[in-house]
PDB file of C-alpha atoms in Angstrom:
ATOM      1  CA  MET A   1     -31.700  23.359   9.830  1.00 60.00           C
ATOM      2  CA  LEU A   2     -28.228  22.441  11.074  1.00 64.00           C
ATOM      3  CA  LYS A   3     -26.760  24.379  13.959  1.00 77.00           C
ATOM      4  CA  ASN A   4     -23.422  26.079  13.254  1.00 71.00           C
ATOM      5  CA  MET A   5     -21.526  23.491  15.315  1.00 71.00           C
ATOM      6  CA  ASP A   6     -23.187  20.680  13.352  1.00 88.00           C
ATOM      7  CA  MET A   7     -22.333  22.425  10.073  1.00 89.00           C
ATOM      8  CA  ASP A   8     -18.714  22.929  11.155  1.00 88.00           C
ATOM      9  CA  MET A   9     -18.479  19.237  12.085  1.00 89.00           C
ATOM     10  CA  LYS A  10     -19.922  18.250   8.710  1.00 90.00           C
ATOM     11  CA  VAL A  11     -17.409  20.461   6.885  1.00 89.00           C
ATOM     12  CA  LYS A  12     -14.563  18.955   8.925  1.00 89.00           C
ATOM     13  CA  PHE A  13     -15.764  15.422   8.111  1.00 90.00           C
ATOM     14  CA  LEU A  14     -16.120  16.176   4.388  1.00 92.00           C
ATOM     15  CA  HIS A  15     -12.628  17.698   4.385  1.00 90.00           C
ATOM     16  CA  GLY A  16     -11.337  14.164   4.941  1.00 91.00           C
ATOM     17  CA  PHE A  17     -12.611  13.271   1.471  1.00 94.00           C
ATOM     18  CA  ALA A  18     -11.538  16.528  -0.180  1.00 92.00           C
ATOM     19  CA  HIS A  19      -8.012  15.674  -1.327  1.00 95.00           C
ATOM     20  CA  LYS A  20      -6.851  13.630  -4.301  1.00 96.00           C
ATOM     21  CA  ILE A  21      -4.389  11.514  -2.306  1.00 97.00           C
ATOM     22  CA  ARG A  22      -6.941  10.790   0.431  1.00 97.00           C
ATOM     23  CA  LEU A  23      -9.468   9.702  -2.200  1.00 97.00           C
ATOM     24  CA  GLN A  24      -6.812   7.496  -3.826  1.00 97.00           C
ATOM     25  CA  ILE A  25      -6.111   5.918  -0.433  1.00 98.00           C
ATOM     26  CA  LEU A  26      -9.819   5.332   0.179  1.00 98.00           C
ATOM     27  CA  GLU A  27     -10.298   3.732  -3.231  1.00 97.00           C
ATOM     28  CA  CYS A  28      -7.205   1.591  -2.589  1.00 97.00           C
ATOM     29  CA  ILE A  29      -8.572   0.215   0.687  1.00 98.00           C
ATOM     30  CA  LYS A  30     -12.247   0.250  -0.304  1.00 96.00           C
ATOM     31  CA  ASN A  31     -12.476  -3.540  -0.630  1.00 96.00           C
ATOM     32  CA  GLU A  32      -9.618  -4.798   1.530  1.00 97.00           C
ATOM     33  CA  GLU A  33      -7.243  -3.685   4.259  1.00 98.00           C
ATOM     34  CA  LYS A  34      -3.701  -2.746   3.273  1.00 98.00           C
ATOM     35  CA  THR A  35      -0.466  -1.767   4.984  1.00 97.00           C
ATOM     36  CA  VAL A  36       1.163   1.619   4.402  1.00 97.00           C
ATOM     37  CA  SER A  37       3.708  -0.022   2.059  1.00 97.00           C
ATOM     38  CA  GLN A  38       0.956  -1.645   0.006  1.00 98.00           C
ATOM     39  CA  ILE A  39      -0.885   1.679  -0.231  1.00 98.00           C
ATOM     40  CA  VAL A  40       2.318   3.535  -1.191  1.00 98.00           C
ATOM     41  CA  ASP A  41       2.985   0.971  -3.941  1.00 97.00           C
ATOM     42  CA  ALA A  42      -0.603   0.980  -5.209  1.00 97.00           C
ATOM     43  CA  ILE A  43      -0.916   4.738  -5.574  1.00 97.00           C
ATOM     44  CA  GLU A  44       2.778   5.352  -6.288  1.00 95.00           C
ATOM     45  CA  GLY A  45       3.067   7.868  -3.493  1.00 93.00           C
ATOM     46  CA  ASN A  46       5.571   9.033  -0.918  1.00 94.00           C
ATOM     47  CA  GLN A  47       5.441   7.123   2.385  1.00 95.00           C
ATOM     48  CA  SER A  48       5.711  10.207   4.588  1.00 96.00           C
ATOM     49  CA  ASN A  49       2.957  11.994   2.668  1.00 96.00           C
ATOM     50  CA  ILE A  50       0.712   8.908   2.634  1.00 97.00           C
ATOM     51  CA  SER A  51       1.204   8.484   6.394  1.00 96.00           C
ATOM     52  CA  GLN A  52       0.091  12.085   6.990  1.00 97.00           C
ATOM     53  CA  HIS A  53      -3.047  11.536   4.921  1.00 97.00           C
ATOM     54  CA  LEU A  54      -3.750   8.239   6.720  1.00 97.00           C
ATOM     55  CA  ALA A  55      -3.519  10.130  10.025  1.00 96.00           C
ATOM     56  CA  CYS A  56      -6.039  12.679   8.723  1.00 95.00           C
ATOM     57  CA  LEU A  57      -8.443   9.961   7.571  1.00 97.00           C
ATOM     58  CA  LYS A  58      -8.078   8.086  10.841  1.00 96.00           C
ATOM     59  CA  GLY A  59      -8.500  11.269  12.876  1.00 92.00           C
ATOM     60  CA  CYS A  60     -11.746  12.032  11.028  1.00 91.00           C
ATOM     61  CA  GLY A  61     -13.050   8.536  11.764  1.00 93.00           C
ATOM     62  CA  ILE A  62     -13.165   7.539   8.099  1.00 97.00           C
ATOM     63  CA  ILE A  63     -10.643   4.690   8.367  1.00 98.00           C
ATOM     64  CA  ALA A  64      -9.372   2.403  11.111  1.00 98.00           C
ATOM     65  CA  GLY A  65      -5.994   0.785  11.698  1.00 97.00           C
ATOM     66  CA  ARG A  66      -5.487  -2.739  12.984  1.00 96.00           C
ATOM     67  CA  GLN A  67      -2.136  -3.938  14.337  1.00 96.00           C
ATOM     68  CA  GLU A  68      -1.019  -7.396  13.257  1.00 96.00           C
ATOM     69  CA  GLY A  69       2.532  -8.233  14.269  1.00 96.00           C
ATOM     70  CA  LYS A  70       4.794  -5.420  13.109  1.00 96.00           C
ATOM     71  CA  TYR A  71       2.286  -4.183  10.502  1.00 96.00           C
ATOM     72  CA  VAL A  72      -0.713  -1.882  10.748  1.00 96.00           C
ATOM     73  CA  TYR A  73      -3.495  -2.697   8.311  1.00 98.00           C
ATOM     74  CA  TYR A  74      -5.747   0.178   7.262  1.00 98.00           C
ATOM     75  CA  GLY A  75      -9.315  -0.242   6.113  1.00 98.00           C
ATOM     76  CA  LEU A  76     -12.547   1.696   5.909  1.00 98.00           C
ATOM     77  CA  ARG A  77     -14.133   2.208   9.300  1.00 97.00           C
ATOM     78  CA  ASN A  78     -17.426   0.615   8.272  1.00 96.00           C
ATOM     79  CA  ASN A  79     -19.699  -0.283   5.371  1.00 96.00           C
ATOM     80  CA  GLN A  80     -21.367   3.127   5.506  1.00 96.00           C
ATOM     81  CA  VAL A  81     -18.093   4.762   4.427  1.00 96.00           C
ATOM     82  CA  ARG A  82     -17.901   2.278   1.525  1.00 97.00           C
ATOM     83  CA  ASP A  83     -21.504   3.129   0.631  1.00 97.00           C
ATOM     84  CA  LEU A  84     -20.693   6.847   0.767  1.00 96.00           C
ATOM     85  CA  LEU A  85     -17.746   6.392  -1.623  1.00 96.00           C
ATOM     86  CA  THR A  86     -20.006   4.456  -3.977  1.00 96.00           C
ATOM     87  CA  MET A  87     -22.674   7.167  -3.724  1.00 96.00           C
ATOM     88  CA  PHE A  88     -20.068   9.830  -4.610  1.00 94.00           C
ATOM     89  CA  ASP A  89     -19.435   7.879  -7.832  1.00 94.00           C
ATOM     90  CA  VAL A  90     -23.150   7.523  -8.594  1.00 95.00           C
ATOM     91  CA  VAL A  91     -23.882  11.216  -8.075  1.00 95.00           C
ATOM     92  CA  LEU A  92     -20.747  12.304  -9.938  1.00 92.00           C
ATOM     93  CA  GLU A  93     -21.729  10.200 -12.937  1.00 93.00           C
ATOM     94  CA  ASP A  94     -25.002  12.144 -13.077  1.00 93.00           C
ATOM     95  CA  VAL A  95     -23.448  15.625 -12.714  1.00 92.00           C
ATOM     96  CA  GLU A  96     -20.026  15.022 -14.280  1.00 90.00           C
ATOM     97  CA  SER A  97     -20.497  17.375 -17.242  1.00 89.00           C
ATOM     98  CA  ASP A  98     -21.660  20.172 -14.918  1.00 86.00           C
ATOM     99  CA  VAL A  99     -18.689  19.648 -12.611  1.00 85.00           C
ATOM    100  CA  ALA A 100     -16.284  19.608 -15.569  1.00 85.00           C
ATOM    101  CA  THR A 101     -17.509  23.016 -16.796  1.00 88.00           C
ATOM    102  CA  CYS A 102     -18.033  24.661 -13.408  1.00 86.00           C
ATOM    103  CA  GLU A 103     -16.130  27.932 -13.202  1.00 84.00           C
ATOM    104  CA  ASN A 104     -17.552  28.930  -9.837  1.00 80.00           C
ATOM    105  CA  HIS A 105     -15.534  26.609  -7.638  1.00 69.00           C
ATOM    106  CA  ILE A 106     -14.824  28.372  -4.368  1.00 67.00           C
ATOM    107  CA  THR A 107     -11.975  27.156  -2.171  1.00 58.00           C
TER     108      THR A 107
END
């Protein structure tokens, strides 16, 4: 059984994935690094908003930034994060109809 601190840490980590824009960013950089401008263009977002979400993802250790000249390239921190995103898709495919009809979502 997880201790409360471990559970709180897990919830904090999962929060990094729990926003539509953050998931869009993760899907955008899943297979290759991109700059903020490339991410903004790809997901048709607002640069300030995207930057805030990138900071959240970086702060949670989900992504990493790499400076090259005047640009910062963002990518997934490691292959395990890529595997986790893929596993989300696999599990969701199995439970999609249940999720779609769930009326008990607690926020």
